[in-house]
Amino acid sequence: MAAWSSSGDPSSRPPWRRHIGRQLRARDHREKSAFQELIQQYNKLLEKSSLLKELTETLPTDPLVFPAGQVHRLRASTSGSNLLEDAATQQREVEDIKTFNGKLACDACSLKHQVEEQDKKLSEQNSRVKALWERTALCCAERDTLEENVNVKVEANAELKQEYDLLLCRRQVVEETLQKEELEAQTVLEQLNMLKAVRAENQNKINERREHHSWMTHRKNALRKTVSDSGYDPTSQILVSVCWSNAIPIIDFHLNASSLEHSSVTLSGSLESVKKQRDRSLSVPHGPAKVIEVFKKLFDFSPKKEQESLYTEQTFYLPSSICVVCGLPDKVVSSKEIHDSEIHAVKFSPNSRVVATGGTDRVVKLWEVTGGILQEYQTLEGSRGGITSIEFDPSGLYVLAASFDGAAHLWKLDGKARESLTGHSNKVTAARFKMGSNRAVTGSKDRTVKEWDLQKAACVRSISVTSYCTDVVCCDSCIISGHCDKKIRFWDSRSESCIKEVTLEDKITSLFLNQDQTQLLSCSRDDTLSLIDLRLGNILQEFRAEGFKCGCDWTKAILSPDGSYALAGSVDGTIFVWNVLKGCLERSMSGQHSSSVNAVTWSLSGSYVVSVDRGRKAVLWSEF
């Protein structure tokens, strides 16, 4: 600094040094100007005080020290003025001035102290300014380096931009070529599909003509044939007539039952053709094709044929009467323990002759209702978890059950497990057939609803939901699922979109669809049954009763076959019956169950109701 100050021209100094000099001069001017007036006043006071001091020293303040002659002369010289009073006044002024001088001295000391503190701060700021200047120099050097790097990157990016523009032009050319080729491929594919459709239509016409000609030939041959035993007996003759209605054979037969033991059948040609036609008509699981199968098995007297097969056909295949008007069940015809542990599900078969039950003992039991008694017919095994729901297919040949092992199991009534539908990651809470026996829908606690192809045992559709599913039902146009988040969701059969939602007061425990698929009955944990109109999408009625409480999260509520009554079991074992038309409680039945009733089922014939509880008991009710 000394070397720099001794140098010549100030313009040759660095800028920061000139800046510091300017700051010091400004500080000196600012601090001097603030106290300049105070210093001037202080100097004036000092001058006045020195003058008064001299005056007071020359004039004695005590009048006693003056001789009488001097006092007389002083009084005479002052032309009668009171010098003593003037002296006292001046003495007081001097004291006031001294006091004021003392205050000014104190203020000067404090100001001096402040100046010293400001000097310290200034020195600290000077040191910080020096450090900042050094840091600024480093930052400038880094900035220069970064600018050089930026320039290099800009040049590299410019080169890459040129390459990118070239590639973009090439991509546009390739996309245009691809679009042209896709349009050409789509045109060719459409032409091929049209050609295939024309060929398929022509082939179908040829096949129809061939089948029509073949069936006409078989019909003529069947009409010419008769069936009799070795010794002709007119009472044992079987007359067979084949008529046609929409290309479906309907066989009417008359049989004298007393001659079955001696009959020998020679209808191999006509029955074989009927069998082929039945195999081609897989979409018709019952009706005329079923009658043909019964007719063929009835007259098959092969030594290997067992009498039990005939019993099976008569018991499970033949349809039962459908109830038009239901009566109220009020009579207990059977009550017994049928499982080793808690029972969760019960279901009547379509012919009202068989009841299936399942629970935590991992088996499904089939019971035959004969003479008002439940007789065990078959036990279906294969599940590794408890059974949560049971469903029969429309033909009554297959049983589908949901299980806690994360799968749904399909059995044939001969006791053999046909398929296991695996794919859920948690308990399967519901399983239902959809539009016949070839499709099924399952709901699970893994928050999914899945649709299955039973012929392939493969999942063809999976719907993800925000809440786990407690029950599902299927109608012709949609899938309906109930969930723990208090909502009933309606899913389009052709997509995964939810087309409608109905929100209840508490989580759903079960869903039940009436026979004509116009009304839906739901049961929820707020001890309420809700009847929903599927055509309008609103709640028609709500059923409650004093003492009715849902016993668990899978309590099942049902409608009667004619839709006139709603039925559900309570936690105390009482069964409540509501009149749907009147909207009131019709009847309550108690005394048979000692624990919570989990599920109930009503036969399609309207004759029987079966209720099952947590205490392993099943009760068969009848209206007679």
Coordinates of C-alpha atoms in Angstrom, one line a residue:
M1 CA 0.0 0.0 0.0
A2 CA 2.9 2.4 0.8
A3 CA 4.6 1.5 -2.4
W4 CA 1.4 2.2 -4.3
S5 CA 0.8 5.5 -2.5
S6 CA 4.2 6.7 -3.3
S7 CA 3.7 6.0 -7.0
G8 CA 3.0 8.8 -9.4
D9 CA -0.3 9.1 -11.4
P10 CA -3.5 8.1 -9.4
S11 CA -5.1 7.0 -12.7
S12 CA -2.6 4.1 -12.8
R13 CA -4.1 2.7 -9.6
P14 CA -6.3 -0.4 -9.8
P15 CA -10.1 0.3 -9.8
W16 CA -10.7 -1.3 -6.4
R17 CA -8.1 0.9 -4.8
R18 CA -9.6 4.0 -6.3
H19 CA -13.0 2.8 -5.0
I20 CA -11.6 2.3 -1.5
G21 CA -10.1 5.8 -1.6
R22 CA -13.4 7.3 -2.7
Q23 CA -15.2 5.5 0.1
L24 CA -12.7 6.7 2.7
R25 CA -13.0 10.3 1.6
A26 CA -16.8 10.1 1.6
R27 CA -16.8 8.6 5.1
D28 CA -14.5 11.4 6.3
H29 CA -16.7 14.1 4.8
R30 CA -19.9 12.5 6.2
E31 CA -18.5 12.2 9.7
K32 CA -17.0 15.7 9.7
S33 CA -20.1 17.4 8.3
A34 CA -22.3 15.8 11.0
F35 CA -20.2 17.4 13.9
Q36 CA -18.9 20.6 12.2
E37 CA -21.7 22.8 13.6
L38 CA -21.3 21.2 17.0
I39 CA -17.6 21.9 17.0
Q40 CA -18.1 25.5 16.1
Q41 CA -20.7 26.0 18.8
Y42 CA -18.3 24.4 21.3
N43 CA -15.5 26.7 20.3
K44 CA -17.7 29.7 20.7
L45 CA -18.7 28.6 24.2
L46 CA -15.0 28.1 25.0
E47 CA -14.3 31.6 24.0
K48 CA -17.2 33.0 26.0
S49 CA -16.2 31.0 29.1
S50 CA -12.6 32.2 28.8
L51 CA -13.8 35.8 28.6
L52 CA -16.1 35.4 31.5
K53 CA -13.3 33.8 33.5
E54 CA -11.1 36.8 32.9
L55 CA -13.9 39.1 34.0
T56 CA -14.7 37.2 37.1
E57 CA -11.0 37.1 38.0
T58 CA -10.7 41.0 37.7
L59 CA -14.0 41.7 39.6
P60 CA -14.2 40.2 43.1
T61 CA -17.5 38.5 43.8
D62 CA -17.6 39.1 47.6
P63 CA -18.6 42.7 48.4
L64 CA -17.0 42.5 51.8
V65 CA -13.5 42.5 50.4
F66 CA -14.0 46.0 48.9
P67 CA -13.3 48.9 51.1
A68 CA -16.0 51.3 51.7
G69 CA -14.5 53.9 49.7
Q70 CA -14.0 51.6 46.7
V71 CA -17.5 50.3 46.9
H72 CA -18.7 53.9 46.9
R73 CA -16.5 54.7 44.0
L74 CA -17.6 51.6 42.1
R75 CA -21.2 52.5 42.7
A76 CA -20.6 55.9 41.6
S77 CA -18.6 54.8 38.5
T78 CA -21.4 52.5 37.4
S79 CA -23.8 55.4 37.6
G80 CA -26.0 53.5 40.2
S81 CA -26.0 50.0 38.6
N82 CA -26.0 46.9 40.8
L83 CA -22.6 45.3 40.0
L84 CA -23.1 42.6 42.6
E85 CA -26.3 41.4 41.0
D86 CA -24.6 41.4 37.6
A87 CA -21.7 39.4 39.0
A88 CA -24.1 36.8 40.5
T89 CA -25.9 36.5 37.3
Q90 CA -22.7 36.1 35.4
Q91 CA -21.6 33.5 37.9
R92 CA -24.7 31.5 37.4
E93 CA -24.3 31.7 33.6
V94 CA -20.7 30.5 34.0
E95 CA -22.0 27.5 36.1
D96 CA -24.6 26.7 33.4
I97 CA -22.0 26.9 30.7
K98 CA -19.7 24.6 32.7
T99 CA -22.6 22.1 33.1
F100 CA -23.4 22.3 29.4
N101 CA -19.7 21.9 28.6
G102 CA -19.6 18.8 30.7
K103 CA -22.6 17.3 28.8
L104 CA -20.9 18.3 25.5
A105 CA -17.7 16.5 26.7
C106 CA -19.7 13.4 27.5
D107 CA -21.4 13.5 24.1
A108 CA -18.0 14.0 22.5
C109 CA -16.7 10.9 24.4
S110 CA -19.6 8.8 23.3
L111 CA -19.2 10.0 19.7
K112 CA -15.5 9.2 19.9
H113 CA -16.4 5.7 21.0
Q114 CA -18.8 5.3 18.2
V115 CA -16.2 6.6 15.8
E116 CA -13.8 4.0 17.1
E117 CA -16.4 1.2 16.6
Q118 CA -17.1 2.4 13.1
D119 CA -13.4 2.4 12.4
K120 CA -13.3 -1.3 13.6
K121 CA -16.3 -2.1 11.4
L122 CA -14.7 -0.3 8.5
S123 CA -11.5 -2.3 8.9
E124 CA -13.5 -5.5 9.1
Q125 CA -15.4 -4.5 5.9
N126 CA -12.2 -3.7 4.2
S127 CA -10.8 -7.1 5.0
R128 CA -14.1 -8.7 3.7
V129 CA -13.9 -6.5 0.6
K130 CA -10.4 -7.8 0.1
A131 CA -11.5 -11.4 0.4
L132 CA -14.5 -10.8 -1.9
W133 CA -12.2 -9.2 -4.5
E134 CA -9.9 -12.3 -4.3
R135 CA -13.0 -14.6 -4.6
T136 CA -14.3 -12.4 -7.5
A137 CA -11.0 -12.9 -9.3
L138 CA -11.3 -16.7 -8.9
C139 CA -14.9 -16.7 -10.1
C140 CA -13.9 -14.6 -13.1
A141 CA -11.2 -17.2 -13.9
E142 CA -13.8 -20.0 -13.5
R143 CA -16.3 -18.0 -15.7
D144 CA -13.7 -17.7 -18.4
T145 CA -13.1 -21.4 -18.3
L146 CA -16.8 -22.2 -18.4
E147 CA -17.3 -19.8 -21.3
E148 CA -14.7 -21.7 -23.2
N149 CA -16.4 -25.0 -22.4
V150 CA -19.8 -23.5 -23.4
N151 CA -18.3 -22.4 -26.7
V152 CA -17.0 -25.9 -27.3
K153 CA -20.4 -27.5 -26.3
V154 CA -22.2 -25.0 -28.6
E155 CA -20.1 -26.1 -31.5
A156 CA -20.6 -29.8 -30.7
N157 CA -24.4 -29.2 -30.4
A158 CA -24.5 -27.4 -33.7
E159 CA -22.9 -30.5 -35.3
L160 CA -25.3 -32.8 -33.6
K161 CA -28.3 -30.6 -34.6
Q162 CA -27.2 -30.9 -38.3
E163 CA -27.0 -34.7 -37.9
Y164 CA -30.4 -34.8 -36.1
D165 CA -32.0 -32.8 -38.9
L166 CA -30.7 -35.2 -41.5
L167 CA -32.0 -38.2 -39.5
L168 CA -35.4 -36.5 -39.0
C169 CA -35.7 -36.0 -42.8
R170 CA -34.8 -39.7 -43.3
R171 CA -37.4 -40.7 -40.6
Q172 CA -40.1 -38.7 -42.3
V173 CA -39.4 -40.4 -45.6
V174 CA -39.4 -43.9 -43.9
E175 CA -42.7 -43.1 -42.1
E176 CA -44.3 -42.1 -45.4
T177 CA -43.1 -45.3 -47.0
L178 CA -44.4 -47.3 -44.0
Q179 CA -47.8 -45.7 -44.1
K180 CA -48.1 -46.4 -47.8
E181 CA -47.1 -50.1 -47.2
E182 CA -49.6 -50.4 -44.2
L183 CA -52.4 -49.1 -46.4
E184 CA -51.5 -51.5 -49.1
A185 CA -51.3 -54.4 -46.6
Q186 CA -54.6 -53.4 -45.0
T187 CA -56.2 -53.3 -48.5
V188 CA -54.8 -56.7 -49.3
L189 CA -56.0 -58.1 -45.9
E190 CA -59.5 -56.8 -46.5
Q191 CA -59.5 -58.4 -49.9
L192 CA -58.3 -61.7 -48.4
N193 CA -61.0 -61.5 -45.6
M194 CA -63.7 -60.8 -48.2
L195 CA -62.4 -63.7 -50.3
K196 CA -62.4 -66.0 -47.2
A197 CA -65.9 -64.9 -46.2
V198 CA -67.2 -65.6 -49.7
R199 CA -65.6 -69.0 -49.7
A200 CA -66.8 -69.8 -46.2
E201 CA -70.3 -68.7 -47.1
N202 CA -70.2 -71.0 -50.2
Q203 CA -68.8 -73.8 -48.1
N204 CA -71.5 -73.4 -45.5
K205 CA -74.2 -73.5 -48.1
I206 CA -72.7 -76.7 -49.5
N207 CA -72.5 -78.2 -46.0
E208 CA -76.0 -77.3 -45.3
R209 CA -77.2 -78.9 -48.5
R210 CA -75.2 -82.0 -47.7
E211 CA -76.5 -82.2 -44.1
H212 CA -80.1 -81.6 -45.3
H213 CA -79.7 -84.3 -47.8
S214 CA -78.2 -86.7 -45.3
W215 CA -80.8 -86.0 -42.7
M216 CA -83.6 -86.5 -45.1
T217 CA -82.1 -89.9 -46.0
H218 CA -81.8 -90.9 -42.3
R219 CA -85.3 -89.7 -41.7
K220 CA -86.7 -91.8 -44.4
N221 CA -84.7 -94.8 -43.2
A222 CA -85.8 -94.3 -39.6
L223 CA -89.5 -94.0 -40.6
R224 CA -89.3 -97.4 -42.4
K225 CA -87.8 -99.3 -39.5
T226 CA -89.4 -101.0 -36.5
V227 CA -87.9 -102.4 -33.3
S228 CA -89.0 -105.7 -31.8
D229 CA -87.7 -108.7 -30.0
S230 CA -86.8 -112.1 -31.6
G231 CA -90.4 -113.3 -31.1
Y232 CA -92.7 -110.6 -32.4
D233 CA -95.0 -109.3 -29.7
P234 CA -97.2 -106.3 -30.7
T235 CA -97.2 -105.1 -27.0
S236 CA -93.4 -104.7 -27.0
Q237 CA -93.2 -102.7 -30.3
I238 CA -91.6 -99.3 -30.2
L239 CA -92.8 -96.7 -32.6
V240 CA -90.4 -94.0 -33.4
S241 CA -91.2 -90.9 -35.3
V242 CA -88.9 -88.1 -36.3
C243 CA -90.2 -84.6 -37.0
W244 CA -88.2 -81.5 -38.0
S245 CA -88.4 -78.1 -36.5
N246 CA -85.7 -75.6 -37.5
A247 CA -83.3 -78.4 -38.3
I248 CA -83.5 -79.8 -34.7
P249 CA -84.7 -83.4 -34.4
I250 CA -87.4 -84.1 -31.9
I251 CA -88.1 -87.8 -31.1
D252 CA -91.4 -88.9 -29.7
F253 CA -91.5 -92.5 -28.5
H254 CA -93.9 -94.9 -26.8
L255 CA -92.6 -97.8 -24.9
N256 CA -94.2 -100.7 -23.1
A257 CA -92.1 -100.9 -20.0
S258 CA -93.0 -104.5 -19.3
S259 CA -91.0 -105.6 -22.4
L260 CA -87.8 -103.7 -21.7
E261 CA -86.0 -106.8 -20.4
H262 CA -86.4 -108.7 -23.7
S263 CA -86.0 -105.8 -26.1
S264 CA -83.1 -105.6 -28.6
V265 CA -82.6 -102.3 -30.4
T266 CA -81.8 -102.1 -34.1
L267 CA -81.9 -98.3 -34.4
S268 CA -78.2 -98.0 -34.8
G269 CA -78.3 -96.0 -38.0
S270 CA -80.9 -93.4 -37.0
L271 CA -79.6 -93.1 -33.4
E272 CA -76.1 -92.7 -34.5
S273 CA -77.1 -89.9 -36.8
V274 CA -79.0 -88.3 -34.0
K275 CA -75.9 -88.5 -31.8
K276 CA -73.8 -86.7 -34.5
Q277 CA -76.4 -84.0 -34.8
R278 CA -76.4 -83.6 -31.0
D279 CA -72.6 -83.3 -31.0
R280 CA -72.8 -80.6 -33.6
S281 CA -75.3 -78.7 -31.5
L282 CA -73.1 -77.9 -28.5
S283 CA -74.8 -74.6 -27.9
V284 CA -78.0 -76.4 -26.8
P285 CA -77.1 -78.1 -23.4
H286 CA -80.6 -79.4 -22.7
G287 CA -84.0 -79.8 -24.4
P288 CA -84.3 -82.0 -27.5
A289 CA -80.6 -83.0 -27.5
K290 CA -81.0 -84.1 -23.8
V291 CA -84.1 -86.2 -24.7
I292 CA -82.2 -87.9 -27.5
E293 CA -79.4 -88.8 -25.1
V294 CA -81.8 -90.2 -22.6
F295 CA -83.6 -92.2 -25.4
K296 CA -80.3 -93.7 -26.6
K297 CA -79.1 -94.6 -23.1
L298 CA -82.5 -96.0 -22.2
F299 CA -82.3 -98.6 -25.0
D300 CA -78.6 -99.5 -24.7
F301 CA -78.7 -103.0 -23.1
S302 CA -75.0 -103.6 -23.4
P303 CA -73.6 -105.9 -20.6
K304 CA -71.2 -103.2 -19.6
K305 CA -74.0 -100.7 -18.9
E306 CA -74.8 -100.2 -15.3
Q307 CA -78.1 -99.5 -13.8
E308 CA -76.7 -96.5 -12.0
S309 CA -76.2 -94.5 -15.2
L310 CA -79.9 -94.7 -15.9
Y311 CA -80.5 -93.5 -12.3
T312 CA -78.1 -90.6 -12.8
E313 CA -79.8 -89.5 -16.0
Q314 CA -83.2 -89.6 -14.5
T315 CA -82.1 -87.8 -11.3
F316 CA -80.0 -84.9 -12.7
Y317 CA -80.8 -84.5 -16.4
L318 CA -84.6 -84.5 -16.4
P319 CA -86.0 -81.0 -15.8
S320 CA -88.3 -80.2 -13.0
S321 CA -91.4 -78.1 -12.8
I322 CA -90.9 -74.3 -12.3
C323 CA -92.9 -72.6 -9.6
V324 CA -95.2 -69.8 -10.7
V325 CA -96.6 -68.9 -7.3
C326 CA -94.6 -69.7 -4.2
G327 CA -96.0 -70.4 -0.8
L328 CA -94.3 -69.6 2.5
P329 CA -92.1 -72.3 4.0
D330 CA -93.2 -72.9 7.6
K331 CA -92.6 -76.6 8.2
V332 CA -89.3 -78.3 9.1
V333 CA -89.0 -81.6 7.4
S334 CA -85.3 -82.3 8.1
S335 CA -82.6 -80.9 10.4
K336 CA -79.2 -82.3 11.0
E337 CA -75.4 -81.6 11.0
I338 CA -74.0 -82.3 7.6
H339 CA -70.4 -81.0 7.7
D340 CA -67.5 -81.2 10.0
S341 CA -67.2 -77.5 10.4
E342 CA -68.8 -74.2 9.5
I343 CA -71.0 -74.1 6.4
H344 CA -70.7 -71.1 4.1
A345 CA -72.7 -71.9 1.0
V346 CA -75.8 -73.9 -0.2
K347 CA -77.5 -74.1 -3.6
F348 CA -80.4 -76.1 -5.2
S349 CA -79.8 -77.7 -8.6
P350 CA -82.0 -76.5 -11.5
N351 CA -84.2 -79.6 -11.2
S352 CA -84.8 -79.0 -7.4
R353 CA -83.8 -82.6 -6.6
V354 CA -80.2 -82.0 -5.4
V355 CA -78.7 -79.6 -2.9
A356 CA -75.0 -78.7 -2.8
T357 CA -73.4 -77.5 0.4
G358 CA -69.9 -76.3 1.2
G359 CA -67.9 -74.9 4.1
T360 CA -64.6 -74.7 5.8
D361 CA -64.0 -78.5 5.7
R362 CA -62.9 -78.0 2.0
V363 CA -65.5 -80.3 0.4
V364 CA -68.7 -79.9 -1.5
K365 CA -71.4 -82.4 -0.6
L366 CA -74.4 -83.3 -2.8
W367 CA -77.7 -84.2 -1.1
E368 CA -80.7 -85.7 -2.7
V369 CA -84.1 -84.5 -1.5
T370 CA -86.3 -87.6 -1.4
G371 CA -89.5 -87.7 0.7
G372 CA -88.5 -84.6 2.6
I373 CA -85.2 -86.0 3.7
L374 CA -81.6 -85.0 2.8
Q375 CA -79.8 -88.1 1.7
E376 CA -76.0 -87.7 1.0
Y377 CA -75.4 -88.6 -2.6
Q378 CA -71.8 -87.5 -3.5
T379 CA -68.8 -85.7 -2.0
L380 CA -66.7 -83.6 -4.3
E381 CA -63.1 -83.2 -3.2
G382 CA -60.1 -81.3 -4.6
S383 CA -60.3 -77.9 -3.0
R384 CA -57.4 -76.8 -0.7
G385 CA -59.4 -74.1 1.0
G386 CA -62.8 -73.5 2.5
I387 CA -65.8 -73.1 0.1
T388 CA -67.3 -69.7 -0.1
S389 CA -70.0 -70.0 -2.8
I390 CA -71.6 -72.8 -5.0
E391 CA -73.3 -72.5 -8.4
F392 CA -75.0 -75.1 -10.7
D393 CA -74.8 -74.7 -14.5
P394 CA -78.2 -74.4 -16.3
S395 CA -78.2 -78.1 -17.2
G396 CA -77.4 -79.2 -13.7
L397 CA -74.5 -81.4 -14.8
Y398 CA -71.7 -79.3 -13.3
V399 CA -70.9 -77.6 -10.0
L400 CA -68.7 -74.5 -9.7
A401 CA -67.4 -73.5 -6.3
A402 CA -65.3 -70.6 -5.1
S403 CA -62.6 -71.4 -2.6
F404 CA -60.2 -69.7 -0.1
D405 CA -57.3 -71.3 -1.9
G406 CA -57.4 -68.6 -4.5
A407 CA -59.1 -70.7 -7.2
A408 CA -62.6 -71.8 -8.4
H409 CA -63.2 -75.5 -8.9
L410 CA -65.4 -77.1 -11.5
W411 CA -66.8 -80.7 -10.9
K412 CA -69.0 -83.0 -12.8
L413 CA -71.7 -84.7 -10.8
D414 CA -69.9 -88.0 -11.2
G415 CA -67.4 -86.7 -8.6
K416 CA -64.5 -86.0 -10.9
A417 CA -62.9 -82.6 -10.8
R418 CA -62.9 -81.2 -14.3
E419 CA -61.0 -77.9 -14.0
S420 CA -59.4 -75.6 -11.4
L421 CA -59.5 -71.9 -12.4
T422 CA -56.3 -70.5 -10.9
G423 CA -55.1 -67.0 -11.3
H424 CA -56.3 -65.0 -8.3
S425 CA -53.7 -63.9 -5.7
N426 CA -56.2 -64.0 -2.8
K427 CA -59.4 -65.7 -1.6
V428 CA -62.0 -66.2 -4.3
T429 CA -65.3 -65.0 -2.7
A430 CA -67.8 -65.7 -5.6
A431 CA -68.0 -67.8 -8.7
R432 CA -70.9 -67.8 -11.2
F433 CA -71.7 -69.4 -14.6
K434 CA -72.3 -66.9 -17.4
M435 CA -74.6 -67.6 -20.3
G436 CA -74.6 -71.4 -20.1
S437 CA -71.8 -73.8 -19.2
N438 CA -68.9 -72.5 -21.2
R439 CA -68.2 -69.3 -19.4
A440 CA -67.7 -68.3 -15.7
V441 CA -67.1 -65.2 -13.7
T442 CA -65.2 -65.0 -10.4
G443 CA -64.6 -62.3 -7.8
S444 CA -61.8 -62.2 -5.3
K445 CA -60.2 -60.3 -2.4
D446 CA -57.3 -59.4 -4.7
R447 CA -59.6 -56.6 -6.1
T448 CA -60.2 -58.2 -9.5
V449 CA -63.2 -59.7 -11.3
K450 CA -62.2 -62.4 -13.9
E451 CA -64.0 -64.0 -16.7
W452 CA -63.0 -67.6 -17.7
D453 CA -63.4 -69.8 -20.7
L454 CA -64.3 -73.2 -19.1
Q455 CA -63.4 -75.2 -22.2
K456 CA -59.8 -73.9 -22.1
A457 CA -59.7 -73.2 -18.4
A458 CA -58.2 -69.9 -19.3
C459 CA -58.9 -66.3 -18.1
V460 CA -60.1 -64.3 -21.0
R461 CA -60.8 -61.0 -19.2
S462 CA -59.6 -59.4 -16.0
I463 CA -61.2 -56.3 -14.4
S464 CA -59.3 -54.4 -11.7
V465 CA -61.4 -52.7 -9.0
T466 CA -60.4 -50.3 -6.2
S467 CA -62.1 -52.5 -3.5
Y468 CA -62.2 -56.2 -3.1
C469 CA -65.2 -58.1 -4.4
T470 CA -67.7 -59.9 -2.1
D471 CA -70.1 -61.4 -4.6
V472 CA -70.9 -61.4 -8.4
V473 CA -73.9 -62.2 -10.6
C474 CA -74.2 -62.4 -14.3
C475 CA -77.0 -61.3 -16.7
D476 CA -77.2 -61.3 -20.5
S477 CA -75.8 -57.8 -20.9
C478 CA -73.5 -57.2 -18.0
I479 CA -71.6 -58.5 -15.0
I480 CA -72.7 -57.1 -11.6
S481 CA -70.3 -57.1 -8.6
G482 CA -70.7 -56.1 -5.0
H483 CA -67.7 -54.7 -3.1
C484 CA -66.4 -53.8 0.3
D485 CA -66.5 -50.1 -0.5
K486 CA -70.3 -50.1 -0.3
K487 CA -70.7 -50.0 -4.1
I488 CA -72.5 -52.3 -6.6
R489 CA -70.8 -52.0 -10.0
F490 CA -72.2 -52.9 -13.4
W491 CA -69.6 -53.9 -16.0
D492 CA -70.1 -54.0 -19.8
S493 CA -69.8 -57.6 -21.1
R494 CA -67.7 -56.5 -24.0
S495 CA -65.2 -54.2 -22.2
E496 CA -63.7 -53.4 -18.9
S497 CA -65.6 -50.2 -18.4
C498 CA -68.0 -49.7 -15.5
I499 CA -71.3 -48.5 -16.9
K500 CA -73.0 -47.8 -13.6
E501 CA -72.6 -47.7 -9.9
V502 CA -75.1 -47.9 -7.0
T503 CA -73.8 -46.9 -3.5
L504 CA -75.3 -48.4 -0.4
E505 CA -74.9 -47.5 3.3
D506 CA -72.4 -50.3 4.1
K507 CA -70.3 -53.0 2.5
I508 CA -72.1 -55.6 0.4
T509 CA -72.3 -59.2 1.5
S510 CA -74.3 -60.8 -1.3
L511 CA -76.2 -60.3 -4.6
F512 CA -79.1 -62.2 -6.0
L513 CA -80.7 -61.9 -9.5
N514 CA -84.3 -62.8 -10.0
Q515 CA -85.4 -65.2 -12.8
D516 CA -86.3 -62.6 -15.4
Q517 CA -83.2 -60.5 -14.7
T518 CA -85.1 -57.3 -13.9
Q519 CA -84.5 -57.0 -10.2
L520 CA -81.4 -57.4 -8.0
L521 CA -81.4 -58.1 -4.3
S522 CA -78.4 -57.1 -2.2
C523 CA -77.6 -57.6 1.4
S524 CA -75.2 -55.2 3.3
R525 CA -73.6 -55.0 6.7
D526 CA -75.9 -52.3 7.9
D527 CA -78.5 -55.1 8.3
T528 CA -80.5 -54.0 5.2
L529 CA -81.8 -55.8 2.1
S530 CA -82.1 -53.5 -1.0
L531 CA -84.1 -54.3 -4.0
I532 CA -82.8 -52.6 -7.2
D533 CA -84.7 -52.2 -10.4
L534 CA -82.1 -53.0 -13.2
R535 CA -84.2 -51.3 -15.9
L536 CA -84.3 -47.9 -14.0
G537 CA -81.1 -48.3 -12.0
N538 CA -82.6 -47.2 -8.7
I539 CA -83.5 -48.8 -5.4
L540 CA -87.1 -49.8 -5.3
Q541 CA -87.4 -51.0 -1.7
E542 CA -85.3 -51.6 1.4
F543 CA -86.1 -54.4 3.9
R544 CA -85.3 -54.1 7.6
A545 CA -86.6 -55.9 10.7
E546 CA -86.1 -55.7 14.4
G547 CA -83.7 -58.4 15.4
F548 CA -82.2 -59.0 11.9
K549 CA -78.4 -58.7 11.8
C550 CA -75.9 -60.0 9.3
G551 CA -73.7 -62.5 10.9
C552 CA -70.7 -62.3 8.6
D553 CA -69.3 -60.6 5.5
W554 CA -70.7 -63.4 3.2
T555 CA -74.3 -63.6 4.6
K556 CA -76.5 -64.6 1.6
A557 CA -80.0 -63.2 0.9
I558 CA -82.2 -64.6 -1.9
L559 CA -85.5 -64.0 -3.7
S560 CA -88.2 -66.7 -4.1
P561 CA -88.6 -68.2 -7.6
D562 CA -91.6 -66.1 -8.3
G563 CA -90.0 -62.9 -6.9
S564 CA -92.6 -62.4 -4.3
Y565 CA -90.5 -62.9 -1.2
A566 CA -87.0 -62.0 0.1
L567 CA -85.3 -64.4 2.5
A568 CA -82.3 -64.0 4.7
G569 CA -80.9 -65.5 7.9
S570 CA -79.8 -63.5 11.0
V571 CA -76.9 -63.8 13.5
D572 CA -79.2 -65.4 16.2
G573 CA -80.4 -68.2 13.8
T574 CA -83.7 -66.6 12.9
I575 CA -84.8 -66.7 9.3
F576 CA -86.7 -63.6 8.1
V577 CA -89.1 -63.5 5.2
W578 CA -90.2 -60.2 3.6
N579 CA -93.1 -59.6 1.2
V580 CA -91.6 -57.8 -1.8
L581 CA -95.0 -56.6 -3.1
K582 CA -96.1 -55.1 0.3
G583 CA -92.6 -54.1 1.4
C584 CA -93.1 -55.5 5.0
L585 CA -91.9 -58.4 7.1
E586 CA -94.1 -61.4 6.3
R587 CA -92.7 -64.0 8.7
S588 CA -89.8 -64.9 11.0
M589 CA -88.8 -68.5 11.7
S590 CA -86.7 -69.4 14.7
G591 CA -86.0 -72.3 17.0
Q592 CA -84.0 -74.5 14.5
H593 CA -80.7 -72.8 14.3
S594 CA -78.6 -72.0 17.4
S595 CA -75.9 -70.0 15.5
S596 CA -75.6 -67.5 12.7
V597 CA -77.3 -68.5 9.5
N598 CA -74.8 -67.9 6.7
A599 CA -76.8 -68.9 3.5
V600 CA -80.2 -70.0 2.3
T601 CA -81.5 -71.4 -1.0
W602 CA -85.0 -71.8 -2.5
S603 CA -85.8 -74.6 -5.0
L604 CA -87.1 -73.6 -8.4
S605 CA -90.1 -75.7 -7.8
G606 CA -91.0 -73.6 -4.8
S607 CA -91.4 -76.6 -2.6
Y608 CA -88.3 -76.4 -0.4
V609 CA -86.0 -74.0 1.3
V610 CA -82.6 -75.0 2.8
S611 CA -80.8 -72.9 5.4
V612 CA -77.3 -73.6 6.7
D613 CA -75.5 -72.1 9.7
R614 CA -72.1 -71.7 11.4
G615 CA -72.8 -74.6 13.6
R616 CA -72.6 -77.2 10.8
K617 CA -76.4 -77.7 10.6
A618 CA -78.7 -77.7 7.6
V619 CA -82.5 -77.3 7.9
L620 CA -84.9 -78.3 5.2
W621 CA -88.1 -76.3 5.2
S622 CA -91.3 -77.0 3.3
E623 CA -94.5 -75.2 2.6
F624 CA -96.7 -78.3 3.1

